Coordinates of C-alpha atoms in Angstrom, one line a residue:
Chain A
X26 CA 20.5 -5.9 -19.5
X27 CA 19.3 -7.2 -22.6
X28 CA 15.4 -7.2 -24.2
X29 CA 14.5 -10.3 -25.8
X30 CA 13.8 -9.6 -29.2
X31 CA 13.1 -12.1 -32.7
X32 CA 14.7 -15.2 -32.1
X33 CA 16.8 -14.6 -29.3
X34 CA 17.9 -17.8 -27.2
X35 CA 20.4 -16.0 -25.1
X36 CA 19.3 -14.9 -21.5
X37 CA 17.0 -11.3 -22.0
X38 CA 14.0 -9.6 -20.8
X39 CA 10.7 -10.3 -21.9
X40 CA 8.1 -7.6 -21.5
X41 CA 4.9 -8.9 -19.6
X42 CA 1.9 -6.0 -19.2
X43 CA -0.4 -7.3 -16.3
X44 CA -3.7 -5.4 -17.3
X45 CA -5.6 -5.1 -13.4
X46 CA -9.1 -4.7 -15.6
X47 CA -8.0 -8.2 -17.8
X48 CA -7.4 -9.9 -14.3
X49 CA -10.8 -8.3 -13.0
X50 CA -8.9 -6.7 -10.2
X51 CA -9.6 -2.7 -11.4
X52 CA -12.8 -2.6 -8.8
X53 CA -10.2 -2.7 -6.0
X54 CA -7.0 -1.4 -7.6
X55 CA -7.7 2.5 -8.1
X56 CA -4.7 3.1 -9.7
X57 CA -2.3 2.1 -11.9
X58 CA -4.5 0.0 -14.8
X59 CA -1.7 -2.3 -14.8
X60 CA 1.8 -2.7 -14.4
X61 CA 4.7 -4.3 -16.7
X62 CA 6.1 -7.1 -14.3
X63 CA 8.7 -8.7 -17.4
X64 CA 10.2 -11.8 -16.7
X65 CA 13.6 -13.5 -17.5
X66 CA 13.4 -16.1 -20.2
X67 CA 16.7 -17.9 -22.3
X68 CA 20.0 -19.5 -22.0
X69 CA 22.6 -19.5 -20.1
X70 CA 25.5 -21.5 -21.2
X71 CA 28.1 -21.7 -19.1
X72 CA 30.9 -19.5 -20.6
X73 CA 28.4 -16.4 -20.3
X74 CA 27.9 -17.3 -16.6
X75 CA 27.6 -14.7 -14.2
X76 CA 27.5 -12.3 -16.9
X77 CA 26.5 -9.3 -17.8
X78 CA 26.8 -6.0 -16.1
X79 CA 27.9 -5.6 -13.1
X80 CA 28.7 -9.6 -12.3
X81 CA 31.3 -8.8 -14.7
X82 CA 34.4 -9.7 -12.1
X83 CA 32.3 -12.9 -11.0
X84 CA 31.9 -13.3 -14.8
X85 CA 35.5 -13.5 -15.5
X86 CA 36.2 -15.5 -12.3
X87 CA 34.1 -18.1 -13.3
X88 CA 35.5 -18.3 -17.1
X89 CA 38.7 -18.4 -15.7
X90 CA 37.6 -21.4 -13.6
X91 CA 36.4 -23.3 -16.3
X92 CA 39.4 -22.4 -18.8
X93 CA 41.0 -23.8 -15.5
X94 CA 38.9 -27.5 -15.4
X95 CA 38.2 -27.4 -18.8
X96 CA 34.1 -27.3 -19.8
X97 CA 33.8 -31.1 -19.4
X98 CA 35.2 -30.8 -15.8
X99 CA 32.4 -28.5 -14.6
X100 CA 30.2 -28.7 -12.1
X101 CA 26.0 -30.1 -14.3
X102 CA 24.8 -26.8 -11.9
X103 CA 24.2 -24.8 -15.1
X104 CA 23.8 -20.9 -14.5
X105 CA 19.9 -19.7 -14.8
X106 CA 18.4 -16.3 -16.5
X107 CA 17.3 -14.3 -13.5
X108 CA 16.7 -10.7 -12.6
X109 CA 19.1 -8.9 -11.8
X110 CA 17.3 -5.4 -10.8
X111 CA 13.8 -5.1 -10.2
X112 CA 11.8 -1.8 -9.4
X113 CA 9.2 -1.6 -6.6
X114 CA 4.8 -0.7 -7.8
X115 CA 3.3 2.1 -6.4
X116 CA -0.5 0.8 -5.9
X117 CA -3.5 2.9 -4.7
X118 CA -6.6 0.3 -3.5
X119 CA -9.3 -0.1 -1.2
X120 CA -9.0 -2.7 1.9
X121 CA -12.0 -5.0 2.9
X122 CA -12.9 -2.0 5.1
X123 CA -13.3 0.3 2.1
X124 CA -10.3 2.0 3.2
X125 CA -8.1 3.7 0.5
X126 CA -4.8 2.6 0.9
X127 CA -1.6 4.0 -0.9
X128 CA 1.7 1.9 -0.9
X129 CA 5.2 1.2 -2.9
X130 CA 5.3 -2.9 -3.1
X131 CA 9.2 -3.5 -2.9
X132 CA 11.0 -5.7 -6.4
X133 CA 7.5 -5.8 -8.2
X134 CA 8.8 -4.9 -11.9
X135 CA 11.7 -6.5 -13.5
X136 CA 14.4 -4.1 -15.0
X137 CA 17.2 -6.5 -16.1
X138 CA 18.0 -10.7 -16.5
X139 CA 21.1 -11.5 -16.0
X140 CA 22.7 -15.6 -15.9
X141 CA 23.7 -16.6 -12.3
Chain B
X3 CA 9.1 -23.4 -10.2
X4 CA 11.0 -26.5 -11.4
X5 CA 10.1 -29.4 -13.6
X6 CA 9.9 -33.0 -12.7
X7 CA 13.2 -33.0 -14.2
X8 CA 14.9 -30.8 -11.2
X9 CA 15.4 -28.3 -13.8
X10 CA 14.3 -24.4 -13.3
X11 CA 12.4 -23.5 -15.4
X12 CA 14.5 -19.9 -15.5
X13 CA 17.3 -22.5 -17.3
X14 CA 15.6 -24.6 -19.4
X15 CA 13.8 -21.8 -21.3
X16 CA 10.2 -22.0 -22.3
X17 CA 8.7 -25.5 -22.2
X18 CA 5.0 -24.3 -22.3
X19 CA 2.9 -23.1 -25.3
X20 CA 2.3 -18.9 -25.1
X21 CA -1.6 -19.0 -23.7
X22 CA -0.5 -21.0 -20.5
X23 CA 2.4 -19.4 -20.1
X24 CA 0.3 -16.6 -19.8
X25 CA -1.8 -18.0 -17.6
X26 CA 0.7 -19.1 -14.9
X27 CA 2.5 -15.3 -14.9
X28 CA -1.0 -13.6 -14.8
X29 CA -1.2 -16.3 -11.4
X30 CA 2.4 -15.4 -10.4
X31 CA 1.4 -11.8 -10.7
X32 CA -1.6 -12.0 -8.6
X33 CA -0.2 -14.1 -6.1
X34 CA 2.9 -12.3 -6.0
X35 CA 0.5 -8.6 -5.5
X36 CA -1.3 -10.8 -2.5
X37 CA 1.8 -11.5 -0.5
X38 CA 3.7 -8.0 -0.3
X39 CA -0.2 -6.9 0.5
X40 CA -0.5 -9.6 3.5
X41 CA -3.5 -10.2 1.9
X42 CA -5.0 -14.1 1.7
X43 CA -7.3 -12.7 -0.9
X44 CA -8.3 -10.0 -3.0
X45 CA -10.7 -7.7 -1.3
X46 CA -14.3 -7.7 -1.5
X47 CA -15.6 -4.1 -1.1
X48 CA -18.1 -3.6 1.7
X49 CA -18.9 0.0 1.0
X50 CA -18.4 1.8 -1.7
X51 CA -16.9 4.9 -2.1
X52 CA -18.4 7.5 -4.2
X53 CA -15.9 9.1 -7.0
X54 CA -16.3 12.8 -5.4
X55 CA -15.1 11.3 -2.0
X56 CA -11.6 9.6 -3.9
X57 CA -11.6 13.2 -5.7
X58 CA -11.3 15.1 -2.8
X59 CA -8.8 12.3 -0.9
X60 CA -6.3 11.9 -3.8
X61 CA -5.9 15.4 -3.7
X62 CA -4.9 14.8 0.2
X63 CA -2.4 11.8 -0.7
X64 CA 1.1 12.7 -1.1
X65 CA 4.2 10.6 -1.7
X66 CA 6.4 9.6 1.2
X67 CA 8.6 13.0 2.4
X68 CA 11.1 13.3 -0.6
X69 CA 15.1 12.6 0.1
X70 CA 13.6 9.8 2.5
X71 CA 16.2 7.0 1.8
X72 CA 14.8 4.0 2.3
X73 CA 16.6 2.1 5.6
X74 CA 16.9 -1.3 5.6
X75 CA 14.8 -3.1 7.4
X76 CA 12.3 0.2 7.2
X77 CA 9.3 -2.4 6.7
X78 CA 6.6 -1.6 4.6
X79 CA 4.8 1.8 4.5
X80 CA 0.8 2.7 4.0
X81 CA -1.1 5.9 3.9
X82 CA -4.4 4.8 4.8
X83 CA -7.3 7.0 4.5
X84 CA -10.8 5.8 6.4
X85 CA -13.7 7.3 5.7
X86 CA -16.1 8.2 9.1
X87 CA -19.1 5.7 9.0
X88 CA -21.5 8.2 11.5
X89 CA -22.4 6.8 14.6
X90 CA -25.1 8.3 16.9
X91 CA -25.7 12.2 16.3
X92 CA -27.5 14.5 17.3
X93 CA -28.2 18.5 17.0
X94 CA -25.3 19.3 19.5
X95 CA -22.3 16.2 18.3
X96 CA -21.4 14.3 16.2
X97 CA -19.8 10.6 16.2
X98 CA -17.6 9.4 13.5
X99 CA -16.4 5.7 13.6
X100 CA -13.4 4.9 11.9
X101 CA -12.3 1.0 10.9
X102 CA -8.8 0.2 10.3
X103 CA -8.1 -3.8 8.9
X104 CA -4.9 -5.0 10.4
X105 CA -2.3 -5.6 7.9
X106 CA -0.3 -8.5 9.1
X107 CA -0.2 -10.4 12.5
X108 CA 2.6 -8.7 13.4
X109 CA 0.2 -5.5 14.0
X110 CA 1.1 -1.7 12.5
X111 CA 2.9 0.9 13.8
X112 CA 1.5 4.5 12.8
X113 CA 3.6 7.1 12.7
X114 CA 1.3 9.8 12.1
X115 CA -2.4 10.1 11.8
X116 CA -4.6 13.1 11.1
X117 CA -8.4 13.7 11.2
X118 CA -10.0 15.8 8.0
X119 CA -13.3 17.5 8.0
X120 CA -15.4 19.5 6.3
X121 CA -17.5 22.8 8.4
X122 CA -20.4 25.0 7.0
X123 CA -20.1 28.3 9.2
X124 CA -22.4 31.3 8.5
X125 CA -20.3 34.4 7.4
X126 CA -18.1 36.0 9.5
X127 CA -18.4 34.1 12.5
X128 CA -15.5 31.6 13.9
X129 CA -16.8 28.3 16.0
X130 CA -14.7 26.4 18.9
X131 CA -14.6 22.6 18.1
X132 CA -14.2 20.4 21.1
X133 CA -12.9 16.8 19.5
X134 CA -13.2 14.1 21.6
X135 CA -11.0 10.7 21.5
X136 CA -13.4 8.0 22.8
X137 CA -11.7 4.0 23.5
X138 CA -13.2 1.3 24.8
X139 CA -13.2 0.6 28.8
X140 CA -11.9 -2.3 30.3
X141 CA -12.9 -5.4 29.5
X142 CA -14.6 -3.9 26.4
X143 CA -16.9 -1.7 28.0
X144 CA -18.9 1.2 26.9
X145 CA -16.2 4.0 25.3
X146 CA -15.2 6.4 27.9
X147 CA -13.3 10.1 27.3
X148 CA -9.7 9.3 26.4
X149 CA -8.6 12.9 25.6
X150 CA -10.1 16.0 24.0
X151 CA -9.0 19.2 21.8
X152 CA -10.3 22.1 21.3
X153 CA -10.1 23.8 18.0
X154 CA -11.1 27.5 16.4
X155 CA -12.5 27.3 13.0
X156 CA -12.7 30.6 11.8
X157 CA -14.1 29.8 8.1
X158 CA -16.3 27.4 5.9
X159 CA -13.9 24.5 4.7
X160 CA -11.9 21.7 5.3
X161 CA -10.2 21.5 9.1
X162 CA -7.3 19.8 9.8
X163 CA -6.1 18.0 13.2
X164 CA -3.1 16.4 14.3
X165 CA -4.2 13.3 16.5
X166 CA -2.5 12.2 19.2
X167 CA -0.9 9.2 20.8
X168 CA -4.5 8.1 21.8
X169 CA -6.0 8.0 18.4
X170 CA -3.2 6.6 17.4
X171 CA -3.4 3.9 19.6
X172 CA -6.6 3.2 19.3
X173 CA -6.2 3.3 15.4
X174 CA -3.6 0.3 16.1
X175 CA -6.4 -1.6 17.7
X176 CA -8.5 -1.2 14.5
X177 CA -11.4 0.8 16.1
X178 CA -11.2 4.4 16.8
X179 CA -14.4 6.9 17.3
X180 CA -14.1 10.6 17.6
X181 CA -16.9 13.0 19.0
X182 CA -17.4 16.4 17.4
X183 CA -18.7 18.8 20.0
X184 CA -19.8 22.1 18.5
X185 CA -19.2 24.9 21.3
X186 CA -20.9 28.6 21.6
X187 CA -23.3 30.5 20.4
X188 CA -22.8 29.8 16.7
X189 CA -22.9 25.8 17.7
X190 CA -27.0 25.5 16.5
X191 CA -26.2 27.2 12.7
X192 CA -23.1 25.4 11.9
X193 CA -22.8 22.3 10.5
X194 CA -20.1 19.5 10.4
X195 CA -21.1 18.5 6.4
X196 CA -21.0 14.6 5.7
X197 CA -22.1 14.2 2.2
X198 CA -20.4 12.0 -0.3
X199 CA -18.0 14.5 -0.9
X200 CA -17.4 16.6 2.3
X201 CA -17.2 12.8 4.3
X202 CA -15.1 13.0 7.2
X203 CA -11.7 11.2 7.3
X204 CA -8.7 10.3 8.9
X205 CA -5.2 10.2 7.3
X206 CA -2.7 7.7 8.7
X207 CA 0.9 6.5 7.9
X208 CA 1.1 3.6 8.6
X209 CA 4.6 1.4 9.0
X210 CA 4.4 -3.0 8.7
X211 CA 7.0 -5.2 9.6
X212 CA 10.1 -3.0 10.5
X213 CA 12.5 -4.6 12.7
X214 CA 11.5 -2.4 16.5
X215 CA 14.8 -0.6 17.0
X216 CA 16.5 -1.7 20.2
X217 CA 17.7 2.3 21.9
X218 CA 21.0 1.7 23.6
X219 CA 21.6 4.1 26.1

């Protein structure tokens, strides 16, 4: 995957840091402070659909679909910057019953964007 | 989220200025932390729990077993620890109440739960325990004697016990209170300690939202 950086335009990751105490949430979240969620920000024009990483066969089916019907031929769809691996957020908090509660919340932290 | 225009926003790159960009991921975040909690809300904290009690628990917490691989459709796992809020004592017993909040409608499934305490004994001397599992009676009646083990502490510290498919159950139902019966001789000098940090507590994993297996025979 690829970190937005400068100027970039082209699909990336942006870094996000969620700070719990910022949100007021670090009374009931004992651990971590925060997490980095990221998000997926850019362009994805359609000759770098379905691209990169492992997509990379859907990648070159598609660009062989639209050398096929030419770039005007093809379909307004568009192809979006989205994740295409997240990481799940080990969290350590206290229910309404003052319970301490330890869990791993599932696709919580984005590791790589990637153009449908 | 899309625009008016039908576009996503993930396509049409950033159309807001920085601060409320901000604003609606620091929303997203929360909202998205809510859900995979099955919480409507963030919670408001009844009691508080004193530093030395989440000292001595987080030393208790441990991962899930290592080389678990993660099934599908495993649901979502908790460890859960509930402190005892102390229900009617006296010299010879002593009642712990422990409250569990249901995570989702679906209800939880625990897989294992455990009940931690702390014991002053004078030197050299070992106690008998008698631990009784209390539920409700029909209909919500007074608690009656669901089951009961006995167990030999033989020095000053923390005890363990394994609790079984009655506390368990009962945990399920949100509500489960536990008698500590002092046996013997010994029973009038020792002494089940409940300060902030020696509280009382029970350890549970706890499993939401797995698809129930269906056992073909």
């Amino acid at each position: 995957g690829i970190n937005c950086q400068g100027g970039s335009r082209m699909c990336c990751r942006q870094e996000f840091f969620v700070d719990f105490r910022e949100i007021g949430w670090h009374d009931w979240i004992i651990q971590p402070e925060g997490y980095a969620m990221n998000f997926c920000t850019g362009q994805c024009p359609l000759h770098v659909a379905g691209m990169p990483g492992i997509a990379a066969s859907f990648h070159t089916t598609v660009f062989n679909l639209l050398k096929a019907n030419t770039a005007a031929g093809a379909t307004g769809g568009g192809s979006c910057c989205v994740p295409t691996t997240r990481r799940p957020l080990s969290l350590l908090y206290y229910d309404r019953d003052s319970n301490i509660v330890k869990t791993d919340i599932p696709d919580m932290v984005v590791e790589t964007c990637g153009c449908s | 989220t899309s625009r008016a225009d039908g576009q996503c926003l993930a396509c049409a790159g950033p159309t807001l200025d920085l601060e409320s960009q901000r604003e609606l991921l620091l929303d997203l975040a929360k909202r998205n932390i809510l859900d995979k909690l099955h919480l409507s809300q963030r919670p408001t904290l009844s009691r508080p729990v004193s530093r030395a009690a989440l000292r001595t628990v987080l030393q208790r917490l441990h991962g899930p077993p290592q080389g678990v691989l993660p099934e599908a459709d495993r649901g979502q796992e908790y460890e859960i620890i509930s402190f005892a809020q102390t229900g009617l004592s006296n010299v010879n017993q002593t009642r712990l109440d422990f409250y569990f909040s249901d995570r989702t409608a679906g209800g939880m499934e625990i897989q294992q739960a455990s009940l931690m305490f702390f014991v002053q004994l004078p030197p050299n001397t070992t106690q008998t325990m008698k631990v009784r599992i209390l539920v409700p009676g029909p209909h919500d009646t007074n608690l009656t004697l669901a089951t009961q083990h006995l167990l030999e502490v033989d020095a000053s510290g923390w005890h363990q016990l394994l609790l079984g498919p009655e506390a368990q159950a009962a945990c399920s139902q949100r509500h489960l209170t536990l008698e500590l019966v002092p046996e013997g001789q010994v029973a009038q000098s020792s002494v089940i300690l409940g300060g902030a940090a020696h509280r009382p507590f029970v350890a549970a994993r706890v499993r939401v939202g797995g698809k129930h297996r269906v056992r073909r025979r």
